[in-house]
XYZ file of C-alpha atoms in Angstrom:
729
model
C -11.090 1.344 -23.446
C -11.798 -2.285 -24.303
C -15.208 -1.371 -25.709
C -13.833 1.305 -28.018
C -11.263 -1.153 -29.426
C -13.998 -3.660 -30.248
C -16.386 -1.022 -31.648
C -13.800 0.693 -33.831
C -12.440 -2.623 -35.070
C -15.930 -3.774 -36.032
C -16.642 -0.572 -37.976
C -13.267 -0.872 -39.714
C -14.214 -4.390 -40.826
C -11.483 -6.144 -38.863
C -11.990 -9.802 -37.798
C -13.668 -10.341 -34.447
C -10.853 -12.535 -33.119
C -8.252 -9.896 -33.983
C -10.200 -7.158 -32.177
C -10.999 -9.374 -29.194
C -7.349 -10.368 -28.714
C -6.314 -6.719 -28.906
C -9.044 -5.624 -26.476
C -7.933 -8.220 -23.923
C -4.462 -6.668 -23.867
C -6.028 -3.557 -22.319
C -5.751 -3.968 -18.500
C -9.128 -4.459 -16.851
C -9.243 -1.508 -14.449
C -11.753 1.225 -13.634
C -10.863 4.418 -15.497
C -8.520 2.647 -17.912
C -7.773 4.534 -21.148
C -5.928 3.515 -24.292
C -3.169 5.957 -23.366
C -2.695 4.236 -20.005
C -2.937 0.804 -21.616
C -0.142 1.606 -24.051
C 2.015 2.734 -21.153
C 1.296 -0.362 -19.055
C 1.146 -3.300 -21.452
C 4.345 -4.206 -23.306
C 2.607 -6.473 -25.825
C 0.028 -3.824 -26.775
C 2.736 -1.197 -27.108
C 4.867 -3.510 -29.275
C 1.976 -4.285 -31.630
C 0.986 -0.607 -31.787
C 4.483 0.302 -32.949
C 4.964 -2.584 -35.389
C 1.524 -3.326 -36.891
C -0.132 -0.703 -39.091
C -3.626 -2.112 -38.502
C -3.202 -1.915 -34.734
C -1.833 1.614 -34.974
C -4.794 2.749 -37.067
C -7.331 1.048 -34.799
C -5.855 2.430 -31.568
C -5.455 5.957 -32.984
C -9.099 6.007 -34.107
C -10.099 4.652 -30.723
C -8.214 7.389 -28.894
C -10.139 10.037 -30.841
C -13.482 8.458 -29.932
C -12.646 7.435 -26.378
C -14.717 9.227 -23.752
C -17.401 10.403 -26.170
C -21.014 9.345 -25.548
C -21.547 5.965 -27.209
C -25.303 5.793 -26.818
C -28.159 7.095 -24.665
C -28.472 5.176 -21.430
C -31.489 4.364 -19.319
C -31.505 3.634 -15.592
C -32.335 -0.037 -15.104
C -34.867 0.575 -12.341
C -35.537 4.328 -12.343
C -39.122 5.541 -12.495
C -40.135 9.208 -12.557
C -43.460 10.276 -11.034
C -45.055 13.633 -11.891
C -48.358 15.353 -10.951
C -49.199 15.843 -14.640
C -48.017 14.371 -17.969
C -44.221 14.176 -17.793
C -43.935 15.804 -21.218
C -44.976 19.032 -19.488
C -41.841 18.903 -17.353
C -39.143 17.162 -19.405
C -38.370 16.393 -23.058
C -38.784 12.683 -23.792
C -37.419 10.201 -26.307
C -38.324 6.734 -27.530
C -36.064 3.974 -28.801
C -37.218 1.286 -31.257
C -38.834 -1.576 -29.384
C -39.245 0.395 -26.153
C -42.600 0.293 -24.363
C -42.039 3.414 -22.252
C -40.769 6.914 -22.833
C -37.466 8.023 -21.284
C -36.726 11.499 -19.947
C -33.917 13.392 -21.616
C -33.115 15.041 -18.267
C -30.947 13.076 -15.856
C -31.649 12.583 -12.146
C -30.147 15.879 -10.982
C -31.991 17.939 -13.586
C -35.266 16.188 -12.752
C -34.824 16.997 -9.065
C -34.031 20.601 -9.955
C -37.434 20.974 -11.677
C -39.247 19.370 -8.749
C -39.679 15.753 -9.874
C -38.571 12.655 -7.999
C -36.847 9.556 -9.428
C -37.601 6.320 -7.607
C -35.281 3.319 -7.884
C -37.020 -0.056 -8.069
C -34.348 -2.719 -7.739
C -34.908 -6.108 -9.329
C -32.783 -8.442 -7.203
C -31.891 -11.948 -8.325
C -31.779 -12.845 -4.637
C -35.533 -12.357 -4.330
C -35.977 -14.961 -7.052
C -33.599 -17.343 -5.252
C -35.516 -16.926 -1.987
C -38.847 -17.462 -3.753
C -37.684 -20.604 -5.586
C -36.019 -22.053 -2.481
C -39.114 -21.395 -0.376
C -41.303 -23.123 -2.954
C -39.046 -26.196 -2.992
C -39.057 -26.336 0.801
C -42.829 -25.943 1.085
C -43.520 -28.529 -1.629
C -41.500 -31.074 0.345
C -43.092 -30.034 3.639
C -46.563 -30.338 2.131
C -45.813 -33.913 1.043
C -44.787 -34.700 4.636
C -47.876 -32.969 6.034
C -45.850 -30.163 7.642
C -46.944 -26.495 7.621
C -45.169 -24.149 5.182
C -42.303 -21.918 6.253
C -42.809 -18.136 6.239
C -39.609 -16.123 5.987
C -41.460 -12.877 6.716
C -42.239 -14.134 10.214
C -38.592 -14.945 11.046
C -36.895 -12.927 13.766
C -33.245 -12.349 12.765
C -31.730 -13.663 15.990
C -30.928 -17.353 15.387
C -27.428 -18.118 16.794
C -26.957 -21.007 14.336
C -27.432 -18.650 11.402
C -24.831 -16.229 12.766
C -22.450 -19.123 13.401
C -22.753 -20.060 9.731
C -22.088 -16.470 8.666
C -19.090 -16.130 10.981
C -17.365 -19.146 9.419
C -16.986 -17.064 6.263
C -18.608 -19.841 4.207
C -20.997 -17.345 2.688
C -21.038 -18.340 -0.979
C -24.535 -17.636 -2.415
C -25.505 -15.438 0.553
C -26.771 -12.026 -0.523
C -24.142 -9.274 -0.159
C -21.847 -11.610 1.809
C -20.187 -13.859 -0.773
C -17.256 -11.836 -2.131
C -13.789 -12.739 -0.946
C -13.274 -9.318 0.644
C -16.580 -9.540 2.493
C -15.707 -13.019 3.763
C -12.460 -11.643 5.158
C -14.299 -8.780 6.885
C -16.875 -11.190 8.337
C -14.139 -13.317 9.878
C -12.615 -10.187 11.413
C -15.874 -8.727 12.701
C -17.704 -11.955 13.700
C -21.212 -10.399 13.612
C -23.546 -12.073 16.091
C -26.660 -9.896 15.952
C -28.743 -8.126 13.341
C -27.412 -4.622 14.131
C -23.906 -5.843 13.318
C -25.076 -7.577 10.141
C -26.638 -4.250 9.091
C -23.389 -2.455 9.901
C -21.421 -5.069 7.950
C -23.289 -4.215 4.746
C -22.651 -0.487 5.292
C -18.973 -0.982 6.171
C -18.032 -3.014 3.118
C -17.665 -0.111 0.719
C -14.590 1.736 -0.568
C -15.029 4.794 1.681
C -15.182 3.017 5.054
C -12.544 0.474 4.016
C -10.074 3.165 2.980
C -10.791 5.598 5.822
C -9.855 3.327 8.733
C -13.477 3.276 9.930
C -13.673 -0.508 9.486
C -10.607 -1.057 11.665
C -12.069 1.216 14.371
C -15.394 -0.613 14.286
C -13.821 -4.096 14.432
C -11.334 -3.228 17.181
C -13.973 -1.528 19.342
C -16.396 -4.442 18.910
C -13.751 -6.878 20.213
C -12.555 -4.568 23.009
C -9.133 -3.965 21.509
C -9.782 -0.221 21.371
C -11.875 1.993 23.681
C -15.101 3.525 22.370
C -14.434 7.258 22.087
C -17.283 9.565 23.112
C -17.876 12.554 20.855
C -20.370 14.158 23.225
C -22.500 12.949 26.121
C -25.722 13.960 24.370
C -25.135 11.685 21.368
C -23.705 8.583 23.077
C -27.004 6.713 22.711
C -27.094 7.552 18.977
C -23.633 6.112 18.340
C -23.713 3.266 20.869
C -24.942 0.597 18.333
C -21.986 1.420 16.062
C -19.318 1.619 18.814
C -18.978 5.408 18.574
C -18.479 5.368 14.784
C -20.677 7.608 12.599
C -21.772 4.997 10.061
C -25.236 5.937 8.824
C -26.808 9.037 7.341
C -29.676 8.615 9.810
C -27.159 9.029 12.663
C -26.022 12.341 11.183
C -29.636 13.521 11.061
C -30.189 12.495 14.702
C -26.970 14.221 15.789
C -28.035 17.437 14.024
C -31.433 17.325 15.743
C -30.001 16.500 19.185
C -27.074 18.950 19.249
C -28.262 21.798 16.974
C -32.043 21.572 17.121
C -32.483 20.847 13.417
C -35.992 19.988 12.292
C -36.546 16.751 10.391
C -36.652 18.748 7.158
C -33.445 20.639 7.955
C -31.693 17.425 8.978
C -32.716 15.870 5.660
C -31.247 18.867 3.817
C -27.984 18.202 5.645
C -28.138 14.538 4.569
C -28.700 15.545 0.944
C -25.872 18.078 1.060
C -23.528 15.345 2.265
C -24.565 13.149 -0.641
C -23.988 15.852 -3.236
C -20.642 16.903 -1.694
C -21.037 20.520 -2.850
C -18.612 22.766 -0.862
C -20.823 25.854 -0.798
C -23.816 23.880 0.491
C -21.712 22.148 3.146
C -20.384 25.548 4.264
C -23.963 26.748 4.813
C -24.816 23.577 6.713
C -21.668 23.928 8.834
C -22.609 27.405 9.948
C -26.207 26.391 10.680
C -24.978 23.404 12.709
C -22.492 25.443 14.765
C -24.990 28.267 15.400
C -27.651 25.796 16.483
C -25.267 23.994 18.840
C -24.112 27.273 20.461
C -27.747 28.270 20.998
C -28.219 24.995 22.904
C -25.256 25.626 25.194
C -22.617 23.563 23.427
C -19.131 24.970 23.076
C -18.210 26.126 19.596
C -14.996 24.055 19.588
C -17.007 20.865 20.276
C -19.521 21.761 17.561
C -16.712 22.407 15.059
C -14.988 19.120 15.952
C -18.197 17.110 15.569
C -19.116 18.765 12.269
C -15.601 18.081 10.968
C -16.279 14.387 11.596
C -19.674 14.679 9.916
C -18.054 16.341 6.891
C -15.457 13.570 6.718
C -18.290 11.064 6.916
C -19.919 12.754 3.892
C -17.529 10.814 1.642
C -18.875 7.426 2.681
C -22.227 7.810 4.426
C -24.845 5.151 3.864
C -28.573 4.840 4.536
C -29.254 2.579 7.493
C -32.675 1.812 6.035
C -31.023 0.582 2.845
C -28.410 -1.407 4.733
C -31.008 -2.988 7.032
C -33.156 -4.039 4.069
C -30.152 -5.723 2.478
C -29.084 -7.271 5.787
C -32.537 -8.826 6.175
C -32.156 -10.525 2.787
C -28.655 -11.638 3.816
C -30.099 -13.177 6.959
C -32.926 -14.925 5.087
C -30.519 -16.494 2.592
C -28.252 -17.597 5.465
C -31.250 -19.099 7.293
C -32.232 -21.086 4.205
C -28.657 -22.257 3.683
C -28.417 -23.347 7.318
C -31.707 -25.256 7.583
C -32.587 -26.170 3.972
C -29.212 -26.386 2.197
C -30.272 -28.561 -0.762
C -33.277 -26.422 -1.611
C -31.340 -23.187 -1.215
C -28.345 -24.265 -3.298
C -30.672 -25.708 -5.941
C -32.447 -22.349 -6.210
C -29.139 -20.451 -6.308
C -27.871 -22.716 -9.105
C -31.088 -22.262 -11.066
C -30.875 -18.480 -10.812
C -27.357 -18.491 -12.285
C -27.493 -21.506 -14.583
C -26.736 -19.388 -17.663
C -23.422 -18.314 -16.097
C -21.057 -21.285 -16.111
C -18.393 -19.619 -13.948
C -20.969 -19.011 -11.232
C -22.376 -22.552 -11.530
C -18.883 -23.986 -10.988
C -18.479 -21.981 -7.783
C -21.907 -22.989 -6.497
C -21.354 -26.676 -7.339
C -18.067 -26.620 -5.413
C -19.798 -24.975 -2.470
C -22.644 -27.500 -2.515
C -20.183 -30.400 -2.531
C -18.215 -28.844 0.332
C -21.502 -28.747 2.288
C -21.846 -32.513 1.832
C -24.545 -32.274 -0.832
C -24.582 -34.792 -3.673
C -24.890 -33.274 -7.156
C -26.333 -35.747 -9.629
C -25.836 -35.363 -13.409
C -28.757 -34.254 -15.565
C -31.370 -36.978 -16.048
C -34.023 -36.767 -18.747
C -36.362 -38.979 -16.730
C -36.007 -37.250 -13.343
C -34.685 -33.750 -13.908
C -36.596 -30.513 -14.431
C -35.700 -27.407 -16.412
C -34.235 -25.855 -13.264
C -32.117 -27.562 -10.626
C -34.293 -29.575 -8.256
C -34.064 -31.666 -5.100
C -34.522 -35.443 -5.151
C -36.258 -37.344 -2.373
C -32.886 -38.473 -0.984
C -31.818 -34.827 -0.560
C -29.423 -34.735 -3.509
C -29.530 -31.975 -6.116
C -30.590 -32.956 -9.639
C -28.794 -30.983 -12.330
C -31.123 -28.688 -14.266
C -31.728 -29.707 -17.874
C -31.860 -26.028 -18.805
C -28.217 -25.632 -17.779
C -26.994 -27.986 -20.540
C -25.244 -25.990 -23.249
C -26.748 -26.290 -26.708
C -30.196 -27.297 -25.447
C -32.799 -24.566 -25.819
C -35.564 -23.790 -23.361
C -38.283 -24.706 -25.881
C -36.708 -28.128 -26.505
C -36.608 -28.868 -22.766
C -40.213 -27.718 -22.375
C -41.325 -30.155 -25.102
C -39.356 -33.026 -23.546
C -40.797 -32.370 -20.084
C -44.332 -31.893 -21.409
C -44.245 -35.234 -23.236
C -42.779 -36.942 -20.144
C -45.538 -35.509 -17.944
C -48.267 -36.668 -20.340
C -47.121 -40.191 -21.200
C -44.401 -41.143 -18.722
C -40.635 -41.532 -18.788
C -38.467 -42.428 -21.767
C -37.341 -46.067 -21.921
C -34.517 -45.745 -24.440
C -33.084 -43.653 -27.245
C -35.664 -44.904 -29.743
C -38.473 -44.054 -27.362
C -37.172 -40.520 -26.997
C -36.685 -39.967 -30.729
C -40.117 -41.403 -31.492
C -41.986 -39.224 -29.010
C -40.247 -35.885 -29.619
C -40.605 -33.750 -32.727
C -37.173 -33.799 -34.418
C -37.803 -30.294 -35.745
C -37.870 -28.991 -32.166
C -35.316 -31.372 -30.623
C -32.725 -31.797 -33.364
C -29.571 -33.867 -33.653
C -27.330 -31.242 -32.013
C -29.687 -31.008 -29.063
C -29.686 -34.784 -28.699
C -25.887 -34.883 -28.843
C -25.680 -32.312 -26.046
C -28.080 -34.407 -23.940
C -25.997 -37.537 -24.537
C -22.657 -35.889 -23.788
C -23.936 -34.279 -20.602
C -25.084 -37.636 -19.208
C -28.788 -36.773 -19.390
C -29.498 -40.097 -21.141
C -27.401 -42.301 -18.838
C -30.602 -43.702 -17.321
C -31.058 -45.693 -20.548
C -28.194 -47.914 -19.361
C -26.177 -47.491 -22.577
C -22.650 -46.096 -22.895
C -22.597 -42.456 -24.061
C -20.390 -43.299 -27.049
C -22.831 -45.998 -28.129
C -25.765 -43.608 -27.774
C -24.039 -41.052 -29.976
C -23.233 -43.744 -32.555
C -26.855 -44.961 -32.519
C -28.354 -41.463 -32.695
C -28.522 -41.152 -36.526
C -30.107 -44.602 -36.720
C -32.680 -43.716 -34.071
C -33.541 -40.382 -35.689
C -33.903 -42.015 -39.122
C -36.105 -44.784 -37.699
C -38.327 -42.279 -35.903
C -38.633 -40.086 -39.027
C -39.424 -43.148 -41.103
C -42.176 -44.190 -38.712
C -43.728 -40.719 -38.863
C -43.609 -40.874 -42.657
C -45.029 -44.423 -42.749
C -47.771 -43.594 -40.303
C -48.862 -40.564 -42.301
C -49.081 -42.689 -45.505
C -50.563 -45.796 -43.881
C -47.654 -48.029 -44.992
C -47.243 -49.662 -41.586
C -50.634 -51.344 -41.884
C -50.395 -52.226 -45.598
C -46.930 -53.765 -45.742
C -46.274 -54.742 -42.129
C -43.181 -52.571 -41.875
C -41.786 -52.956 -38.322
C -42.470 -50.164 -35.855
C -39.709 -48.051 -34.369
C -39.868 -50.085 -31.161
C -38.835 -53.204 -33.118
C -35.818 -51.601 -34.776
C -32.474 -52.876 -33.394
C -29.729 -50.250 -33.202
C -26.217 -51.476 -33.973
C -23.010 -50.625 -32.108
C -19.446 -51.316 -33.350
C -17.055 -53.271 -31.151
C -14.703 -51.304 -28.932
C -16.350 -47.957 -29.553
C -16.473 -46.732 -25.936
C -15.078 -43.310 -25.175
C -11.917 -43.010 -23.158
C -12.285 -41.542 -19.679
C -10.556 -38.377 -20.942
C -12.948 -38.011 -23.881
C -15.983 -38.681 -21.697
C -14.921 -35.901 -19.347
C -14.125 -33.536 -22.222
C -17.537 -34.145 -23.778
C -19.087 -33.478 -20.387
C -17.165 -30.222 -20.103
C -18.287 -29.097 -23.570
C -21.947 -29.755 -22.786
C -21.988 -28.454 -19.193
C -19.150 -25.951 -19.295
C -17.127 -27.736 -16.610
C -16.254 -31.164 -15.202
C -19.140 -32.399 -13.049
C -18.751 -36.125 -12.347
C -14.975 -36.320 -11.857
C -12.035 -33.990 -11.683
C -9.657 -34.621 -14.632
C -6.804 -34.983 -12.189
C -8.206 -38.415 -11.252
C -7.131 -39.797 -14.653
C -3.494 -38.743 -14.210
C -2.678 -39.989 -10.702
C 0.160 -42.298 -11.767
C 1.723 -39.669 -14.007
C 1.435 -36.931 -11.388
C 3.022 -39.161 -8.741
C 5.952 -39.695 -11.096
C 6.276 -35.938 -11.581
C 6.150 -35.402 -7.822
C 3.005 -33.252 -7.803
C 1.034 -33.340 -4.545
C -2.565 -32.471 -3.681
C -3.488 -29.136 -2.148
C -5.213 -30.755 0.845
C -1.922 -32.518 1.722
C 0.281 -29.442 1.360
C 1.500 -27.668 4.530
C 0.520 -24.000 4.538
C 2.884 -22.392 6.959
C 6.313 -23.830 6.177
C 8.173 -22.386 3.217
C 8.448 -25.583 1.244
C 9.199 -26.121 -2.448
C 6.350 -28.132 -3.993
C 4.779 -28.996 -7.342
C 0.982 -28.653 -7.576
C -1.433 -29.444 -10.367
C -5.013 -28.483 -11.145
C -7.244 -26.190 -13.173
C -6.753 -22.429 -13.422
C -9.528 -20.193 -12.100
C -9.982 -16.447 -11.639
C -6.853 -15.053 -13.339
C -6.105 -11.455 -12.352
C -3.326 -9.478 -14.028
C -1.887 -6.281 -12.596
C 1.007 -3.877 -12.941
C 3.587 -3.536 -10.178
C 5.322 -0.321 -9.110
C 7.987 -0.793 -11.769
C 5.333 -1.000 -14.481
C 5.852 -4.752 -14.976
C 2.905 -7.078 -15.563
C 2.311 -9.906 -13.074
C -0.635 -12.124 -12.168
C -2.548 -14.039 -9.528
C -4.798 -17.022 -10.081
C -6.596 -19.648 -8.046
C -5.710 -23.315 -8.560
C -8.360 -26.026 -8.094
C -7.294 -29.659 -7.785
C -10.521 -31.178 -6.486
C -9.269 -31.369 -2.880
C -8.988 -27.637 -2.310
C -7.814 -24.300 -3.647
C -4.494 -22.479 -3.653
C -3.748 -18.842 -4.475
C -0.854 -18.654 -6.932
C 1.265 -15.551 -7.528
C 3.138 -15.175 -10.817
C 6.152 -12.839 -10.837
C 6.764 -10.447 -13.738
C 9.627 -12.595 -15.032
C 7.552 -15.766 -15.042
C 4.506 -13.931 -16.407
C 6.501 -12.743 -19.411
C 7.535 -16.320 -20.232
C 4.307 -18.180 -19.511
C 1.550 -15.677 -20.316
C -0.205 -18.035 -22.753
C -0.317 -20.828 -20.176
C -2.592 -18.715 -17.960
C -5.355 -19.271 -20.510
C -5.016 -23.078 -20.489
C -8.287 -25.021 -20.122
C -6.715 -28.337 -19.110
C -4.479 -29.387 -16.228
C -1.454 -27.259 -15.453
C 1.587 -27.809 -13.244
C 2.889 -25.049 -11.017
C 6.032 -25.189 -8.926
C 6.897 -22.797 -6.135
C 7.275 -22.048 -2.440
C 4.359 -22.466 -0.045
C 2.865 -20.038 2.428
C -0.569 -18.821 3.577
C -2.627 -16.051 2.009
C -3.286 -13.632 4.890
C -6.639 -12.529 3.463
C -8.228 -15.764 2.244
C -6.499 -18.203 4.600
C -5.851 -20.476 1.621
C -2.591 -22.139 0.676
C -0.459 -19.602 -1.190
C 2.308 -20.413 -3.646
C 4.978 -18.114 -5.064
C 5.469 -19.747 -8.436
C 8.824 -20.185 -10.126
C 7.640 -22.585 -12.840
C 4.417 -23.012 -14.817
C 3.535 -25.578 -17.498
C 0.560 -27.278 -19.070
C 0.605 -30.972 -18.172
C 0.720 -31.941 -21.850
C 3.590 -29.499 -22.442
C 5.522 -30.755 -19.418
C 5.087 -34.358 -20.548
C 6.206 -33.594 -24.099
C 9.324 -31.862 -22.797
C 10.272 -34.059 -19.833
C 8.984 -37.617 -20.241
C 12.161 -39.652 -20.604
C 10.739 -43.155 -20.330
C 7.388 -44.911 -20.636
C 7.098 -48.325 -18.964
C 4.318 -50.600 -20.247
C 3.408 -53.913 -18.605
C 1.534 -56.333 -20.846
C -1.305 -58.265 -19.179
C -0.515 -61.915 -18.429
C -3.779 -63.052 -19.974
C -2.732 -61.835 -23.438
C -0.777 -63.956 -25.874
C 2.726 -62.455 -25.986
C 2.972 -62.216 -29.772
C -0.533 -60.857 -30.343
C 0.003 -58.393 -27.493
C 3.267 -57.254 -29.038
C 1.596 -56.803 -32.443
C -1.229 -54.793 -30.882
C 1.247 -52.643 -28.975
C 3.260 -51.937 -32.132
C 0.162 -50.778 -33.958
C -0.643 -48.406 -31.090
C 2.865 -46.978 -30.870
C 3.616 -46.660 -34.580
C 1.430 -43.581 -35.095
C 3.339 -41.640 -32.408
C 6.893 -42.059 -33.690
C 9.410 -40.572 -34.038
C 9.795 -38.846 -30.692
C 12.125 -38.468 -27.685
C 10.545 -40.800 -25.097
C 12.024 -44.282 -24.647
C 9.711 -47.290 -24.309
C 10.320 -50.206 -21.945
C 7.989 -53.221 -22.224
C 7.508 -55.619 -19.304
C 5.971 -59.068 -19.880
C 6.070 -62.742 -18.901
C 7.305 -65.440 -21.264
C 5.805 -68.881 -21.749
C 7.742 -70.174 -18.757
C 6.299 -67.488 -16.515
C 9.540 -65.543 -16.208
C 9.258 -61.746 -15.865
C 11.195 -59.995 -18.611
C 11.848 -56.412 -19.663
C 12.793 -55.074 -23.070
C 13.841 -51.562 -23.982
C 12.682 -50.837 -27.513
C 15.089 -49.367 -30.041
C 15.445 -45.716 -31.046
C 12.977 -46.159 -33.893
C 10.267 -46.684 -31.236
C 10.932 -43.462 -29.343
C 7.569 -41.728 -28.911
C 5.760 -38.439 -28.857
C 3.748 -38.891 -25.610
C 0.556 -37.259 -26.863
C -2.735 -37.506 -24.921
C -4.295 -39.757 -27.581
C -1.482 -42.300 -27.187
C -1.933 -42.446 -23.420
C -5.689 -42.924 -23.824
C -5.121 -45.796 -26.242
C -2.594 -47.451 -23.918
C -4.957 -47.149 -20.942
C -7.680 -48.884 -22.973
C -5.244 -51.612 -24.003
C -3.372 -52.458 -20.787
C -5.113 -50.407 -18.068
C -3.826 -47.365 -16.189
C -1.933 -49.319 -13.462
C 0.177 -51.007 -16.166
C 1.669 -47.691 -17.324
C 4.547 -46.068 -15.419
C 6.225 -42.758 -16.189
C 9.844 -41.700 -15.842
C 10.514 -37.954 -16.026
C 13.760 -36.060 -16.421
C 14.683 -33.964 -13.390
C 14.524 -30.180 -13.610
C 17.658 -28.125 -14.117
C 18.678 -24.504 -13.643
C 17.157 -23.564 -16.981
C 13.722 -24.260 -15.489
C 13.899 -21.947 -12.503
C 11.854 -19.208 -14.156
C 9.498 -21.470 -16.073
C 9.814 -23.311 -19.344
C 8.458 -21.313 -22.264
C 8.610 -24.232 -24.671
C 6.573 -26.459 -22.378
C 4.176 -23.654 -21.589
């Protein structure tokens, strides 16, 4: 439904932003249609009724919805035939394709006697390969033999202990929240159970009650029911639960005398779920069992279970292959955490959301993540000699792969870069342009030059001009003829007081990396947040129903519709000390919907509890604001203490010049200072000095008097705020 909105809007010539905003109003659910979306989303329905452009777009979309958009090709499907495939199936080619594609789908190909093989390209295999290389490079330097994952036996208790903690981020097949919850319930401690875990975590088993049976029987909370004495050994590894297709085949052979071929036909019939074929298999199964002396009632009962299993059967061979990769990634994470996390980060470095999760996980494991460094880093994430992870230069936004390759090639040939001039001189400015250099500066990749990032950015045009001039002079021979100084002799100038504020430094870092790496932005608002009464997640009691105010960054917003058809939401809050799961009621969602898209710090007030599934702190929110919005609405008084070392009059003049640009407003200002006699005095400024407490003002004041010299006084909440403050949000 979202795709048809964007496609139709594009063809109709509507602006991208308009179409994108409209598409995002369509709930993100499997099987969603525009008809359902109009019924569920009040905002979409309102715009459909009131805006002619929206009405036209949605109506056109409804006519096209469900029609084939384009021909699709299986990502890893390969068809093998005994003769040219054109003799069996019509083919087609798309522009730029290197191989023909069959016009028949999988079922039609099987019907004419061909077989489609799936060759899966797994990112995990790349992660394992890169991690193994990092490990073996380090081992080689120490004179140790290389590791060989293929020779591992999957029985290491330490690896299973790691898995059972549920700290499975970056582990193949085991890292989703739902899987982590199942792991903590099941507590797998051997490879058979790890294999079963992969097979169990699918919609069919989860919805059928099979998972509960398996978990309860494993822990002895429920007896293992025997279906028949002859098949106990077949079902013993899965606690009497029919979990795998291979078990069904063995049962058919043991009870009904099926051949391997007949048992495979039963397996295929289960997969296709065709009633007439299952009826034939049922009769063959019952007849075979009766011929082997088994009562018909027992045969019927067992086949009924097999037929029920048909909805969620899984190949054990497939599950075991995946479980082996899960084990190998867990083994690497347990014994070589820096190398493994470095490889995992490299494999996902184009996906900022994933990088954020992996960085958090690495830090929680005690690993040190160092900012990008042009003199030490590589294109991918790497491991330093002290065991810390060096940020990959290729993960910096706005820096292309070719530019990084040129920088690294030059560094390998002639050594590290001493300063900004050295870098500009040695790199072709056509390949590494000004925007690329700015991204490197803002990310911290040039911090090893020992110059403030703001100064580097100010000096950049000078350095680029000097380097270009030297290239021009060298090509014309002017350096030798007129003694023009070389680029190394050029002195770059820096204006006084041009350093970035801590807020700007972090924001620049976020723009170039996609997130805050070196510090959490909450660290720059400690005094203000204490005045508000916000507490840290790590200090918040989980189990008592306590009213608290939390602050942090919004992650993983999920909207949904309740039974009454009202929209509500969940999101995860990150404050640098931990995470909390926040629930937003329909009433609060309606008032603060725009706040859920905030990129900066937010404040959320509510009642604490514990999320039964994740084990995290849970909060039922009754108020939601951006920090800037809350401050603008509630900051009653700003207290500023002038440093004793400053002359009182000059300090007052400087303060006036800072405040003047942020009047008029509603926040009172109180100035604290010492007079010539050393007496401490306070002065409340007049109404003409009431301020608008904008972020830029606070940054300027911090630079002038320091963060400890600024105190905040906020108005207390009132009944109007119980459902959230739409103006602040």
